[in-house]
Amino acid sequence: MSNLTENNDHFYGYKRAPKNTKGNPGGNIDLEFESINPYEFKKGMYTELEKLGTTLRESDEDQREKATETVLKNLGEVAAYYSYMEHYETTTRNMDRKPSFKTFLKELEGHSMKEIGEKFTEDKMKEIKLKENIRAEVRNKINELFKTK
């Protein structure tokens, strides 16, 4: 039964002992794994193992351990690191002068979700005008038309 659950785990890769046991009742839950998206982790494992020249099925434990540590480091910096990397490679594939990946990530920061009161720095939309402002503008335009006649 345990072999079946190991094969159906969302986190494909090296199984390490939990490092952060603070606030961890049994001490057997890896809190770093709990805070990341399992699908992003899986995408990262495939990417990092491909860089090592192997696949998930053909890799040995050392390769999976190295890939897992790299994936956790990258996902700790940016939660959607591998999705952003995929987007970066797609959008810059035909460019002669590509921006660096770090620069690309900085450009994406302005487009993330924000709280209601905060403003977007790269917002291309105009401010929404209230009905009263629209009515006042229409009155001004009508008055201008009547004054010219």
PDB file of N, CA, C and O in Angstrom, residues 9-17 19 30 32-33 36 40-50 52 54 56 59-76 82:
ATOM      1  N   ASP A   9       2.103  10.328  -5.372  1.00  0.00           N
ATOM      2  CA  ASP A   9       2.381  11.563  -4.658  1.00  0.00           C
ATOM      3  C   ASP A   9       2.421  12.738  -5.631  1.00  0.00           C
ATOM      4  O   ASP A   9       2.862  12.609  -6.757  1.00  0.00           O
ATOM      5  N   HIS A  10       1.949  13.919  -5.184  1.00  0.00           N
ATOM      6  CA  HIS A  10       1.986  15.113  -6.030  1.00  0.00           C
ATOM      7  C   HIS A  10       3.409  15.607  -6.225  1.00  0.00           C
ATOM      8  O   HIS A  10       3.709  16.272  -7.202  1.00  0.00           O
ATOM      9  N   PHE A  11       4.299  15.330  -5.298  1.00  0.00           N
ATOM     10  CA  PHE A  11       5.672  15.813  -5.367  1.00  0.00           C
ATOM     11  C   PHE A  11       6.574  14.696  -5.861  1.00  0.00           C
ATOM     12  O   PHE A  11       7.029  13.859  -5.103  1.00  0.00           O
ATOM     13  N   TYR A  12       6.822  14.689  -7.157  1.00  0.00           N
ATOM     14  CA  TYR A  12       7.677  13.665  -7.747  1.00  0.00           C
ATOM     15  C   TYR A  12       9.118  14.075  -7.545  1.00  0.00           C
ATOM     16  O   TYR A  12       9.514  15.146  -7.948  1.00  0.00           O
ATOM     17  N   GLY A  13       9.908  13.248  -6.925  1.00  0.00           N
ATOM     18  CA  GLY A  13      11.308  13.584  -6.745  1.00  0.00           C
ATOM     19  C   GLY A  13      11.862  13.031  -5.458  1.00  0.00           C
ATOM     20  O   GLY A  13      11.334  12.091  -4.870  1.00  0.00           O
ATOM     21  N   TYR A  14      12.892  13.634  -5.020  1.00  0.00           N
ATOM     22  CA  TYR A  14      13.614  13.197  -3.833  1.00  0.00           C
ATOM     23  C   TYR A  14      12.800  13.472  -2.581  1.00  0.00           C
ATOM     24  O   TYR A  14      12.237  14.549  -2.416  1.00  0.00           O
ATOM     25  N   LYS A  15      12.711  12.522  -1.696  1.00  0.00           N
ATOM     26  CA  LYS A  15      12.019  12.693  -0.416  1.00  0.00           C
ATOM     27  C   LYS A  15      13.067  13.000   0.644  1.00  0.00           C
ATOM     28  O   LYS A  15      13.938  12.193   0.903  1.00  0.00           O
ATOM     29  N   ARG A  16      12.990  14.185   1.207  1.00  0.00           N
ATOM     30  CA  ARG A  16      13.981  14.549   2.213  1.00  0.00           C
ATOM     31  C   ARG A  16      13.312  14.685   3.573  1.00  0.00           C
ATOM     32  O   ARG A  16      12.096  14.859   3.669  1.00  0.00           O
ATOM     33  N   ALA A  17      14.122  14.640   4.594  1.00  0.00           N
ATOM     34  CA  ALA A  17      13.601  14.810   5.951  1.00  0.00           C
ATOM     35  C   ALA A  17      13.252  16.277   6.150  1.00  0.00           C
ATOM     36  O   ALA A  17      13.935  17.155   5.647  1.00  0.00           O
ATOM     37  N   LYS A  19      13.128  19.943   7.360  1.00  0.00           N
ATOM     38  CA  LYS A  19      14.138  20.780   8.003  1.00  0.00           C
ATOM     39  C   LYS A  19      13.504  21.671   9.063  1.00  0.00           C
ATOM     40  O   LYS A  19      14.031  21.837  10.138  1.00  0.00           O
ATOM     41  N   ASP A  30       7.186  18.400   5.847  1.00  0.00           N
ATOM     42  CA  ASP A  30       8.139  19.363   5.315  1.00  0.00           C
ATOM     43  C   ASP A  30       7.369  20.624   4.929  1.00  0.00           C
ATOM     44  O   ASP A  30       6.628  20.638   3.947  1.00  0.00           O
ATOM     45  N   GLU A  32       8.375  23.391   3.708  1.00  0.00           N
ATOM     46  CA  GLU A  32       8.772  23.971   2.425  1.00  0.00           C
ATOM     47  C   GLU A  32       7.947  23.370   1.292  1.00  0.00           C
ATOM     48  O   GLU A  32       7.532  24.072   0.370  1.00  0.00           O
ATOM     49  N   PHE A  33       7.683  22.073   1.349  1.00  0.00           N
ATOM     50  CA  PHE A  33       6.855  21.421   0.338  1.00  0.00           C
ATOM     51  C   PHE A  33       5.408  21.878   0.438  1.00  0.00           C
ATOM     52  O   PHE A  33       4.726  22.012  -0.567  1.00  0.00           O
ATOM     53  N   ILE A  36       4.339  25.258  -1.556  1.00  0.00           N
ATOM     54  CA  ILE A  36       4.502  25.451  -3.005  1.00  0.00           C
ATOM     55  C   ILE A  36       3.432  24.688  -3.777  1.00  0.00           C
ATOM     56  O   ILE A  36       2.815  23.757  -3.261  1.00  0.00           O
ATOM     57  N   GLU A  40       3.669  23.163 -10.160  1.00  0.00           N
ATOM     58  CA  GLU A  40       4.851  23.961 -10.470  1.00  0.00           C
ATOM     59  C   GLU A  40       6.108  23.191 -10.074  1.00  0.00           C
ATOM     60  O   GLU A  40       7.116  23.233 -10.769  1.00  0.00           O
ATOM     61  N   PHE A  41       6.033  22.454  -8.960  1.00  0.00           N
ATOM     62  CA  PHE A  41       7.163  21.627  -8.526  1.00  0.00           C
ATOM     63  C   PHE A  41       7.453  20.534  -9.551  1.00  0.00           C
ATOM     64  O   PHE A  41       8.606  20.291  -9.915  1.00  0.00           O
ATOM     65  N   LYS A  42       6.408  19.904 -10.038  1.00  0.00           N
ATOM     66  CA  LYS A  42       6.579  18.830 -11.021  1.00  0.00           C
ATOM     67  C   LYS A  42       7.195  19.380 -12.309  1.00  0.00           C
ATOM     68  O   LYS A  42       8.107  18.772 -12.874  1.00  0.00           O
ATOM     69  N   LYS A  43       6.712  20.543 -12.750  1.00  0.00           N
ATOM     70  CA  LYS A  43       7.266  21.178 -13.948  1.00  0.00           C
ATOM     71  C   LYS A  43       8.744  21.498 -13.733  1.00  0.00           C
ATOM     72  O   LYS A  43       9.575  21.307 -14.617  1.00  0.00           O
ATOM     73  N   GLY A  44       9.083  21.959 -12.529  1.00  0.00           N
ATOM     74  CA  GLY A  44      10.472  22.256 -12.195  1.00  0.00           C
ATOM     75  C   GLY A  44      11.340  21.015 -12.175  1.00  0.00           C
ATOM     76  O   GLY A  44      12.492  21.037 -12.636  1.00  0.00           O
ATOM     77  N   MET A  45      10.807  19.916 -11.653  1.00  0.00           N
ATOM     78  CA  MET A  45      11.577  18.671 -11.624  1.00  0.00           C
ATOM     79  C   MET A  45      11.892  18.197 -13.043  1.00  0.00           C
ATOM     80  O   MET A  45      13.021  17.808 -13.333  1.00  0.00           O
ATOM     81  N   TYR A  46      10.910  18.242 -13.919  1.00  0.00           N
ATOM     82  CA  TYR A  46      11.159  17.834 -15.303  1.00  0.00           C
ATOM     83  C   TYR A  46      12.210  18.733 -15.947  1.00  0.00           C
ATOM     84  O   TYR A  46      13.108  18.256 -16.639  1.00  0.00           O
ATOM     85  N   THR A  47      12.119  20.036 -15.705  1.00  0.00           N
ATOM     86  CA  THR A  47      13.060  20.988 -16.300  1.00  0.00           C
ATOM     87  C   THR A  47      14.471  20.767 -15.773  1.00  0.00           C
ATOM     88  O   THR A  47      15.442  20.709 -16.540  1.00  0.00           O
ATOM     89  N   GLU A  48      14.618  20.662 -14.457  1.00  0.00           N
ATOM     90  CA  GLU A  48      15.953  20.527 -13.862  1.00  0.00           C
ATOM     91  C   GLU A  48      16.595  19.180 -14.199  1.00  0.00           C
ATOM     92  O   GLU A  48      17.798  19.111 -14.419  1.00  0.00           O
ATOM     93  N   LEU A  49      15.801  18.124 -14.236  1.00  0.00           N
ATOM     94  CA  LEU A  49      16.363  16.822 -14.607  1.00  0.00           C
ATOM     95  C   LEU A  49      16.756  16.796 -16.083  1.00  0.00           C
ATOM     96  O   LEU A  49      17.735  16.154 -16.455  1.00  0.00           O
ATOM     97  N   GLU A  50      16.015  17.532 -16.916  1.00  0.00           N
ATOM     98  CA  GLU A  50      16.387  17.633 -18.327  1.00  0.00           C
ATOM     99  C   GLU A  50      17.724  18.359 -18.472  1.00  0.00           C
ATOM    100  O   GLU A  50      18.541  17.989 -19.309  1.00  0.00           O
ATOM    101  N   LEU A  52      20.080  18.170 -16.395  1.00  0.00           N
ATOM    102  CA  LEU A  52      21.090  17.198 -15.982  1.00  0.00           C
ATOM    103  C   LEU A  52      21.259  16.076 -17.006  1.00  0.00           C
ATOM    104  O   LEU A  52      22.121  15.210 -16.844  1.00  0.00           O
ATOM    105  N   THR A  54      18.801  13.794 -17.975  1.00  0.00           N
ATOM    106  CA  THR A  54      18.089  12.562 -17.639  1.00  0.00           C
ATOM    107  C   THR A  54      16.590  12.858 -17.535  1.00  0.00           C
ATOM    108  O   THR A  54      16.164  13.987 -17.709  1.00  0.00           O
ATOM    109  N   LEU A  56      12.816  11.737 -15.260  1.00  0.00           N
ATOM    110  CA  LEU A  56      12.417  11.361 -13.907  1.00  0.00           C
ATOM    111  C   LEU A  56      12.512   9.852 -13.691  1.00  0.00           C
ATOM    112  O   LEU A  56      12.963   9.398 -12.654  1.00  0.00           O
ATOM    113  N   SER A  59      16.435   8.785 -13.712  1.00  0.00           N
ATOM    114  CA  SER A  59      17.361   9.450 -12.794  1.00  0.00           C
ATOM    115  C   SER A  59      17.581   8.615 -11.537  1.00  0.00           C
ATOM    116  O   SER A  59      16.729   7.834 -11.122  1.00  0.00           O
ATOM    117  N   ASP A  60      18.747   8.802 -10.933  1.00  0.00           N
ATOM    118  CA  ASP A  60      19.019   8.139  -9.668  1.00  0.00           C
ATOM    119  C   ASP A  60      18.704   9.105  -8.523  1.00  0.00           C
ATOM    120  O   ASP A  60      18.328  10.252  -8.735  1.00  0.00           O
ATOM    121  N   GLU A  61      18.868   8.641  -7.314  1.00  0.00           N
ATOM    122  CA  GLU A  61      18.472   9.435  -6.143  1.00  0.00           C
ATOM    123  C   GLU A  61      19.294  10.713  -6.000  1.00  0.00           C
ATOM    124  O   GLU A  61      18.766  11.754  -5.615  1.00  0.00           O
ATOM    125  N   ASP A  62      20.575  10.670  -6.324  1.00  0.00           N
ATOM    126  CA  ASP A  62      21.423  11.868  -6.227  1.00  0.00           C
ATOM    127  C   ASP A  62      20.964  12.946  -7.200  1.00  0.00           C
ATOM    128  O   ASP A  62      20.937  14.127  -6.863  1.00  0.00           O
ATOM    129  N   GLN A  63      20.629  12.554  -8.413  1.00  0.00           N
ATOM    130  CA  GLN A  63      20.155  13.516  -9.401  1.00  0.00           C
ATOM    131  C   GLN A  63      18.823  14.126  -8.974  1.00  0.00           C
ATOM    132  O   GLN A  63      18.603  15.324  -9.109  1.00  0.00           O
ATOM    133  N   ARG A  64      17.923  13.302  -8.435  1.00  0.00           N
ATOM    134  CA  ARG A  64      16.630  13.810  -7.960  1.00  0.00           C
ATOM    135  C   ARG A  64      16.817  14.741  -6.772  1.00  0.00           C
ATOM    136  O   ARG A  64      16.128  15.746  -6.643  1.00  0.00           O
ATOM    137  N   GLU A  65      17.775  14.408  -5.897  1.00  0.00           N
ATOM    138  CA  GLU A  65      18.046  15.265  -4.747  1.00  0.00           C
ATOM    139  C   GLU A  65      18.564  16.631  -5.206  1.00  0.00           C
ATOM    140  O   GLU A  65      18.095  17.670  -4.728  1.00  0.00           O
ATOM    141  N   LYS A  66      19.489  16.637  -6.133  1.00  0.00           N
ATOM    142  CA  LYS A  66      20.040  17.891  -6.643  1.00  0.00           C
ATOM    143  C   LYS A  66      18.952  18.714  -7.333  1.00  0.00           C
ATOM    144  O   LYS A  66      18.847  19.926  -7.127  1.00  0.00           O
ATOM    145  N   ALA A  67      18.118  18.055  -8.154  1.00  0.00           N
ATOM    146  CA  ALA A  67      17.037  18.754  -8.851  1.00  0.00           C
ATOM    147  C   ALA A  67      16.010  19.299  -7.859  1.00  0.00           C
ATOM    148  O   ALA A  67      15.527  20.428  -8.013  1.00  0.00           O
ATOM    149  N   THR A  68      15.695  18.537  -6.831  1.00  0.00           N
ATOM    150  CA  THR A  68      14.721  18.982  -5.828  1.00  0.00           C
ATOM    151  C   THR A  68      15.206  20.221  -5.108  1.00  0.00           C
ATOM    152  O   THR A  68      14.445  21.185  -4.921  1.00  0.00           O
ATOM    153  N   GLU A  69      16.462  20.242  -4.710  1.00  0.00           N
ATOM    154  CA  GLU A  69      17.000  21.414  -4.010  1.00  0.00           C
ATOM    155  C   GLU A  69      16.992  22.642  -4.917  1.00  0.00           C
ATOM    156  O   GLU A  69      16.668  23.742  -4.489  1.00  0.00           O
ATOM    157  N   THR A  70      17.326  22.463  -6.199  1.00  0.00           N
ATOM    158  CA  THR A  70      17.310  23.583  -7.144  1.00  0.00           C
ATOM    159  C   THR A  70      15.889  24.094  -7.348  1.00  0.00           C
ATOM    160  O   THR A  70      15.647  25.301  -7.356  1.00  0.00           O
ATOM    161  N   VAL A  71      14.943  23.177  -7.493  1.00  0.00           N
ATOM    162  CA  VAL A  71      13.544  23.558  -7.694  1.00  0.00           C
ATOM    163  C   VAL A  71      13.018  24.308  -6.475  1.00  0.00           C
ATOM    164  O   VAL A  71      12.373  25.354  -6.609  1.00  0.00           O
ATOM    165  N   LEU A  72      13.305  23.815  -5.288  1.00  0.00           N
ATOM    166  CA  LEU A  72      12.831  24.488  -4.073  1.00  0.00           C
ATOM    167  C   LEU A  72      13.445  25.877  -3.930  1.00  0.00           C
ATOM    168  O   LEU A  72      12.777  26.823  -3.509  1.00  0.00           O
ATOM    169  N   LYS A  73      14.714  26.017  -4.308  1.00  0.00           N
ATOM    170  CA  LYS A  73      15.363  27.330  -4.249  1.00  0.00           C
ATOM    171  C   LYS A  73      14.700  28.293  -5.227  1.00  0.00           C
ATOM    172  O   LYS A  73      14.361  29.423  -4.870  1.00  0.00           O
ATOM    173  N   ASN A  74      14.467  27.844  -6.464  1.00  0.00           N
ATOM    174  CA  ASN A  74      13.847  28.704  -7.471  1.00  0.00           C
ATOM    175  C   ASN A  74      12.405  29.062  -7.116  1.00  0.00           C
ATOM    176  O   ASN A  74      11.985  30.207  -7.281  1.00  0.00           O
ATOM    177  N   LEU A  75      11.651  28.089  -6.621  1.00  0.00           N
ATOM    178  CA  LEU A  75      10.261  28.362  -6.253  1.00  0.00           C
ATOM    179  C   LEU A  75      10.164  29.187  -4.981  1.00  0.00           C
ATOM    180  O   LEU A  75       9.152  29.845  -4.745  1.00  0.00           O
ATOM    181  N   GLY A  76      11.208  29.167  -4.157  1.00  0.00           N
ATOM    182  CA  GLY A  76      11.242  30.038  -2.983  1.00  0.00           C
ATOM    183  C   GLY A  76      11.404  31.496  -3.368  1.00  0.00           C
ATOM    184  O   GLY A  76      10.868  32.390  -2.722  1.00  0.00           O
ATOM    185  N   TYR A  82       8.911  28.373 -12.968  1.00  0.00           N
ATOM    186  CA  TYR A  82       9.012  27.568 -14.190  1.00  0.00           C
ATOM    187  C   TYR A  82       7.936  27.943 -15.210  1.00  0.00           C
ATOM    188  O   TYR A  82       8.168  27.859 -16.411  1.00  0.00           O
TER     189      TYR A  82
END
